[in-house]
Amino acid sequence: MADSREQSFDKTYWRTPKSFRFEADERWSAVDKYNWSHLHAGNTKPDPDMLEKVLQSSTDGGLPPIAVSPAHGKFLQIQARLMGAKNIMEVGMLGGYSTIWLASSSPDAKVTSIEIDEDFAALAKKHFGWAGVEKQIEVKVGSAMSEMPKLVEEVKAGKREKIDLAFIDANKPNNLEYFNWCVEMARPGACIIIDNVVRMGRVVDPSAFEDPNVAGTRRAIEAIGKDSRVDATILQMVGDKSYDGFLTAIVKRDASGSSHL
Ligand code: DHB
Ligand code: MG
């Protein structure tokens, strides 16, 4: 049954000019460009030309310009490599750009990714073919509010492996629900990352508290801070994706929550 917070995806929202929605500073983009040209050139994967083609194809396909930046995508890939992550959950696939980064962390990595928009999912599947990762990705087309409880049940029934790493980057009002389901699916020591938790500082701007995206983000941050199952921090970031941030949480190894570990 549909949850009351379940939303239809408003494609018209994205017609708002990018300059209106995102703060920008040319230094942030120049530094991202410089770093990328040195740190993702040569003996490194995925292929930068393929990644660029995926972003161009997403733009051409009318997708909102909100994929993670190349630097953030590579951060996610390195996080997966640091953990030796095998089972990765992604909430909000869009054109599959971050999904490709996550899947490219290891040939053994398996990514389960949820996308509500079937046109976006179809385009993402084409991109996975370009990246050669299609066999590593299980796409669930539907609302995460209805797909995630099914995945949790599968994990609890032993039909699906526990997750090592999750990346939550979907509609913000439901961030806390997505986070809680990820915790239920996670192995001890798992990592859960949430995108867009700073929102150009609007997360602490009282005049923005009525914005459902800000309210959803604050609700998640405040609940996660009280949740004894996890420990979390937020890093603010600037770059091609404006001024925003990742929340990174670890699922404690001591399941009782009595220790900080
Ligand atoms: C928005 C959503 C995102 O996932 C993102 O990375 C940037 C912006 C948004 O809803 O505005
Ligand atoms: Mg995002």
GROMACS .gro file of C-alpha atoms and ligand atoms in nm:
model
  273
    1MET     CA    1   0.000   0.000   0.000
    2ALA     CA    2   0.128   0.345  -0.083
    3ASP     CA    3   0.265   0.544   0.205
    4SER     CA    4   0.125   0.892   0.256
    5ARG     CA    5   0.470   1.038   0.201
    6GLU     CA    6   0.510   0.858  -0.130
    7GLN     CA    7   0.542   1.121  -0.398
    8SER     CA    8   0.503   1.125  -0.768
    9PHE     CA    9   0.816   1.252  -0.936
   10ASP     CA   10   0.767   1.607  -1.062
   11LYS     CA   11   0.966   1.623  -1.384
   12THR     CA   12   0.870   1.986  -1.447
   13TYR     CA   13   1.068   2.094  -1.138
   14TRP     CA   14   1.389   2.023  -1.325
   15ARG     CA   15   1.308   2.275  -1.596
   16THR     CA   16   1.406   2.543  -1.346
   17PRO     CA   17   1.738   2.681  -1.471
   18LYS     CA   18   2.035   2.521  -1.300
   19SER     CA   19   2.178   2.860  -1.206
   20PHE     CA   20   1.864   2.934  -1.009
   21ARG     CA   21   1.872   2.611  -0.814
   22PHE     CA   22   2.242   2.578  -0.743
   23GLU     CA   23   2.490   2.816  -0.591
   24ALA     CA   24   2.815   2.809  -0.786
   25ASP     CA   25   3.169   2.934  -0.748
   26GLU     CA   26   3.405   2.905  -1.039
   27ARG     CA   27   3.692   2.806  -0.806
   28TRP     CA   28   3.502   2.496  -0.696
   29SER     CA   29   3.458   2.378  -1.054
   30ALA     CA   30   3.813   2.471  -1.153
   31VAL     CA   31   3.956   2.269  -0.864
   32ASP     CA   32   3.729   1.971  -0.941
   33LYS     CA   33   3.843   1.988  -1.304
   34TYR     CA   34   4.212   2.011  -1.209
   35ASN     CA   35   4.188   1.723  -0.960
   36TRP     CA   36   3.999   1.504  -1.204
   37SER     CA   37   4.250   1.562  -1.483
   38HIS     CA   38   4.531   1.434  -1.259
   39LEU     CA   39   4.363   1.176  -1.039
   40HIS     CA   40   4.142   1.003  -1.291
   41ALA     CA   41   4.372   0.979  -1.589
   42GLY     CA   42   4.572   0.682  -1.701
   43ASN     CA   43   4.561   0.355  -1.513
   44THR     CA   44   4.226   0.394  -1.342
   45LYS     CA   45   3.869   0.275  -1.389
   46PRO     CA   46   3.597   0.332  -1.502
   47ASP     CA   47   3.701   0.480  -1.833
   48PRO     CA   48   3.661   0.861  -1.813
   49ASP     CA   49   3.530   0.889  -2.170
   50MET     CA   50   3.260   0.633  -2.097
   51LEU     CA   51   3.165   0.820  -1.779
   52GLU     CA   52   3.139   1.145  -1.973
   53LYS     CA   53   2.925   0.972  -2.234
   54VAL     CA   54   2.690   0.848  -1.960
   55LEU     CA   55   2.646   1.201  -1.823
   56GLN     CA   56   2.590   1.342  -2.173
   57SER     CA   57   2.337   1.071  -2.249
   58SER     CA   58   2.158   1.147  -1.921
   59THR     CA   59   2.138   1.516  -2.013
   60ASP     CA   60   2.021   1.430  -2.366
   61GLY     CA   61   1.761   1.197  -2.214
   62GLY     CA   62   1.614   1.485  -2.012
   63LEU     CA   63   1.725   1.357  -1.672
   64PRO     CA   64   1.765   1.616  -1.397
   65PRO     CA   65   2.130   1.731  -1.370
   66ILE     CA   66   2.176   1.589  -1.023
   67ALA     CA   67   2.400   1.285  -1.064
   68VAL     CA   68   2.689   1.281  -0.818
   69SER     CA   69   2.997   1.465  -0.943
   70PRO     CA   70   3.291   1.264  -1.076
   71ALA     CA   71   3.486   1.334  -0.755
   72HIS     CA   72   3.195   1.215  -0.541
   73GLY     CA   73   3.144   0.908  -0.759
   74LYS     CA   74   3.507   0.816  -0.716
   75PHE     CA   75   3.484   0.873  -0.342
   76LEU     CA   76   3.198   0.621  -0.329
   77GLN     CA   77   3.400   0.373  -0.535
   78ILE     CA   78   3.703   0.410  -0.306
   79GLN     CA   79   3.483   0.371   0.002
   80ALA     CA   80   3.351   0.044  -0.143
   81ARG     CA   81   3.708  -0.070  -0.216
   82LEU     CA   82   3.826   0.020   0.136
   83MET     CA   83   3.550  -0.196   0.278
   84GLY     CA   84   3.582  -0.478   0.026
   85ALA     CA   85   3.207  -0.428  -0.022
   86LYS     CA   86   3.028  -0.714  -0.196
   87ASN     CA   87   2.667  -0.621  -0.139
   88ILE     CA   88   2.579  -0.262  -0.207
   89MET     CA   89   2.238  -0.095  -0.184
   90GLU     CA   90   2.153   0.219  -0.376
   91VAL     CA   91   1.833   0.415  -0.324
   92GLY     CA   92   1.771   0.647  -0.620
   93MET     CA   93   1.948   0.532  -0.936
   94LEU     CA   94   1.863   0.809  -1.184
   95GLY     CA   95   2.080   0.742  -1.495
   96GLY     CA   96   2.303   0.498  -1.308
   97TYR     CA   97   2.613   0.719  -1.287
   98SER     CA   98   2.684   0.654  -0.917
   99THR     CA   99   2.574   0.293  -0.969
  100ILE     CA  100   2.851   0.247  -1.227
  101TRP     CA  101   3.105   0.390  -0.985
  102LEU     CA  102   2.988   0.155  -0.707
  103ALA     CA  103   2.981  -0.153  -0.932
  104SER     CA  104   3.329  -0.071  -1.064
  105SER     CA  105   3.473  -0.106  -0.712
  106SER     CA  106   3.523  -0.479  -0.767
  107PRO     CA  107   3.417  -0.748  -1.014
  108ASP     CA  108   3.268  -0.920  -0.706
  109ALA     CA  109   3.054  -0.622  -0.608
  110LYS     CA  110   2.681  -0.656  -0.654
  111VAL     CA  111   2.466  -0.345  -0.650
  112THR     CA  112   2.091  -0.348  -0.589
  113SER     CA  113   1.953  -0.016  -0.705
  114ILE     CA  114   1.600   0.124  -0.680
  115GLU     CA  115   1.456   0.376  -0.925
  116ILE     CA  116   1.098   0.501  -0.928
  117ASP     CA  117   1.100   0.629  -1.287
  118GLU     CA  118   1.092   0.352  -1.546
  119ASP     CA  119   1.228   0.574  -1.825
  120PHE     CA  120   1.530   0.664  -1.612
  121ALA     CA  121   1.580   0.297  -1.526
  122ALA     CA  122   1.573   0.198  -1.894
  123LEU     CA  123   1.835   0.459  -1.976
  124ALA     CA  124   2.050   0.351  -1.680
  125LYS     CA  125   2.042  -0.010  -1.803
  126LYS     CA  126   2.178   0.106  -2.139
  127HIS     CA  127   2.456   0.289  -1.953
  128PHE     CA  128   2.543  -0.025  -1.753
  129GLY     CA  129   2.604  -0.202  -2.085
  130TRP     CA  130   2.843   0.074  -2.192
  131ALA     CA  131   3.027   0.039  -1.860
  132GLY     CA  132   3.029  -0.343  -1.881
  133VAL     CA  133   2.875  -0.376  -1.534
  134GLU     CA  134   2.522  -0.488  -1.627
  135LYS     CA  135   2.567  -0.834  -1.473
  136GLN     CA  136   2.660  -0.678  -1.138
  137ILE     CA  137   2.347  -0.466  -1.102
  138GLU     CA  138   1.999  -0.568  -0.994
  139VAL     CA  139   1.754  -0.295  -1.083
  140LYS     CA  140   1.431  -0.259  -0.888
  141VAL     CA  141   1.188  -0.029  -1.066
  142GLY     CA  142   0.941   0.116  -0.819
  143SER     CA  143   0.907   0.335  -0.517
  144ALA     CA  144   1.168   0.271  -0.249
  145MET     CA  145   0.884   0.298   0.004
  146SER     CA  146   0.739  -0.024  -0.137
  147GLU     CA  147   1.058  -0.195  -0.264
  148MET     CA  148   1.272  -0.162   0.048
  149PRO     CA  149   1.045  -0.348   0.295
  150LYS     CA  150   1.049  -0.643   0.051
  151LEU     CA  151   1.430  -0.640   0.044
  152VAL     CA  152   1.441  -0.624   0.425
  153GLU     CA  153   1.214  -0.931   0.442
  154GLU     CA  154   1.438  -1.117   0.198
  155VAL     CA  155   1.744  -1.039   0.410
  156LYS     CA  156   1.565  -1.148   0.728
  157ALA     CA  157   1.454  -1.472   0.560
  158GLY     CA  158   1.815  -1.543   0.460
  159LYS     CA  159   1.728  -1.514   0.090
  160ARG     CA  160   1.945  -1.209   0.035
  161GLU     CA  161   2.285  -1.124   0.175
  162LYS     CA  162   2.326  -0.841   0.423
  163ILE     CA  163   2.456  -0.517   0.281
  164ASP     CA  164   2.806  -0.380   0.337
  165LEU     CA  165   2.745  -0.034   0.195
  166ALA     CA  166   2.443   0.179   0.108
  167PHE     CA  167   2.412   0.505  -0.083
  168ILE     CA  168   2.087   0.694  -0.031
  169ASP     CA  169   2.021   0.960  -0.296
  170ALA     CA  170   1.648   0.966  -0.362
  171ASN     CA  171   1.358   1.188  -0.257
  172LYS     CA  172   1.463   1.360   0.061
  173PRO     CA  173   1.139   1.357   0.268
  174ASN     CA  174   1.173   0.979   0.308
  175ASN     CA  175   1.544   0.975   0.393
  176LEU     CA  176   1.485   0.847   0.744
  177GLU     CA  177   1.273   0.553   0.628
  178TYR     CA  178   1.535   0.460   0.369
  179PHE     CA  179   1.809   0.487   0.630
  180ASN     CA  180   1.625   0.268   0.881
  181TRP     CA  181   1.562  -0.002   0.621
  182CYS     CA  182   1.929   0.008   0.524
  183VAL     CA  183   2.026  -0.042   0.890
  184GLU     CA  184   1.793  -0.344   0.907
  185MET     CA  185   1.963  -0.493   0.599
  186ALA     CA  186   2.317  -0.413   0.710
  187ARG     CA  187   2.594  -0.628   0.848
  188PRO     CA  188   2.773  -0.503   1.160
  189GLY     CA  189   3.034  -0.251   1.048
  190ALA     CA  190   2.839  -0.156   0.734
  191CYS     CA  191   2.847   0.198   0.601
  192ILE     CA  192   2.545   0.406   0.502
  193ILE     CA  193   2.594   0.730   0.310
  194ILE     CA  194   2.320   0.989   0.248
  195ASP     CA  195   2.363   1.253  -0.023
  196ASN     CA  196   2.251   1.617  -0.006
  197VAL     CA  197   2.234   1.670   0.367
  198VAL     CA  198   2.369   2.028   0.364
  199ARG     CA  199   2.167   2.180   0.080
  200MET     CA  200   2.368   2.501   0.049
  201GLY     CA  201   2.337   2.551   0.424
  202ARG     CA  202   1.958   2.559   0.408
  203VAL     CA  203   1.955   2.267   0.653
  204VAL     CA  204   2.009   2.522   0.933
  205ASP     CA  205   1.818   2.815   0.778
  206PRO     CA  206   1.486   2.857   0.965
  207SER     CA  207   1.326   3.018   0.658
  208ALA     CA  208   1.383   2.688   0.472
  209PHE     CA  209   1.247   2.453   0.738
  210GLU     CA  210   0.912   2.422   0.560
  211ASP     CA  211   1.083   2.296   0.243
  212PRO     CA  212   1.002   1.922   0.247
  213ASN     CA  213   1.357   1.838   0.134
  214VAL     CA  214   1.509   2.038   0.420
  215ALA     CA  215   1.253   1.906   0.670
  216GLY     CA  216   1.322   1.547   0.558
  217THR     CA  217   1.695   1.598   0.588
  218ARG     CA  218   1.668   1.748   0.936
  219ARG     CA  219   1.433   1.471   1.048
  220ALA     CA  220   1.690   1.212   0.934
  221ILE     CA  221   1.991   1.386   1.091
  222GLU     CA  222   1.819   1.434   1.426
  223ALA     CA  223   1.690   1.075   1.442
  224ILE     CA  224   2.024   0.927   1.333
  225GLY     CA  225   2.195   1.122   1.611
  226LYS     CA  226   1.969   0.952   1.866
  227ASP     CA  227   1.996   0.604   1.711
  228SER     CA  228   2.219   0.381   1.927
  229ARG     CA  229   2.264   0.132   1.638
  230VAL     CA  230   2.478   0.374   1.438
  231ASP     CA  231   2.741   0.643   1.463
  232ALA     CA  232   2.752   0.920   1.201
  233THR     CA  233   2.917   1.236   1.080
  234ILE     CA  234   2.854   1.488   0.803
  235LEU     CA  235   3.118   1.636   0.578
  236GLN     CA  236   3.028   1.959   0.401
  237MET     CA  237   3.154   1.971   0.046
  238VAL     CA  238   3.187   2.219  -0.239
  239GLY     CA  239   3.256   2.144  -0.602
  240ASP     CA  240   3.075   2.089  -0.930
  241LYS     CA  241   2.765   1.995  -0.730
  242SER     CA  242   2.756   2.331  -0.552
  243TYR     CA  243   2.766   2.336  -0.169
  244ASP     CA  244   2.628   2.022  -0.013
  245GLY     CA  245   2.741   1.719   0.187
  246PHE     CA  246   2.739   1.349   0.264
  247LEU     CA  247   2.626   1.194   0.588
  248THR     CA  248   2.836   0.885   0.657
  249ALA     CA  249   2.719   0.637   0.919
  250ILE     CA  250   2.868   0.316   1.048
  251VAL     CA  251   2.641   0.040   1.175
  252LYS     CA  252   2.795  -0.046   1.510
  253ARG     CA  253   2.954  -0.385   1.556
  254ASP     CA  254   2.818  -0.403   1.909
  255ALA     CA  255   2.453  -0.457   1.822
  256SER     CA  256   2.340  -0.376   2.177
  257GLY     CA  257   2.440  -0.016   2.113
  258SER     CA  258   2.599  -0.004   2.459
  259SER     CA  259   2.942   0.064   2.315
  260HIS     CA  260   3.045   0.334   2.070
  261LEU     CA  261   3.184   0.053   1.850
  262DHB     C1  262   1.870   1.752  -0.549
  262DHB     C2  263   1.872   1.616  -0.534
  262DHB     C3  264   1.992   1.549  -0.540
  262DHB     O1  265   2.001   1.415  -0.521
  262DHB     C4  266   2.109   1.618  -0.562
  262DHB     O2  267   2.225   1.548  -0.561
  262DHB     C5  268   2.107   1.755  -0.580
  262DHB     C6  269   1.986   1.822  -0.574
  262DHB     C7  270   1.742   1.826  -0.537
  262DHB     O3  271   1.642   1.759  -0.506
  262DHB     O4  272   1.741   1.945  -0.556
  263MG      MG  273   2.198   1.361  -0.472
   0.00000   0.00000   0.00000
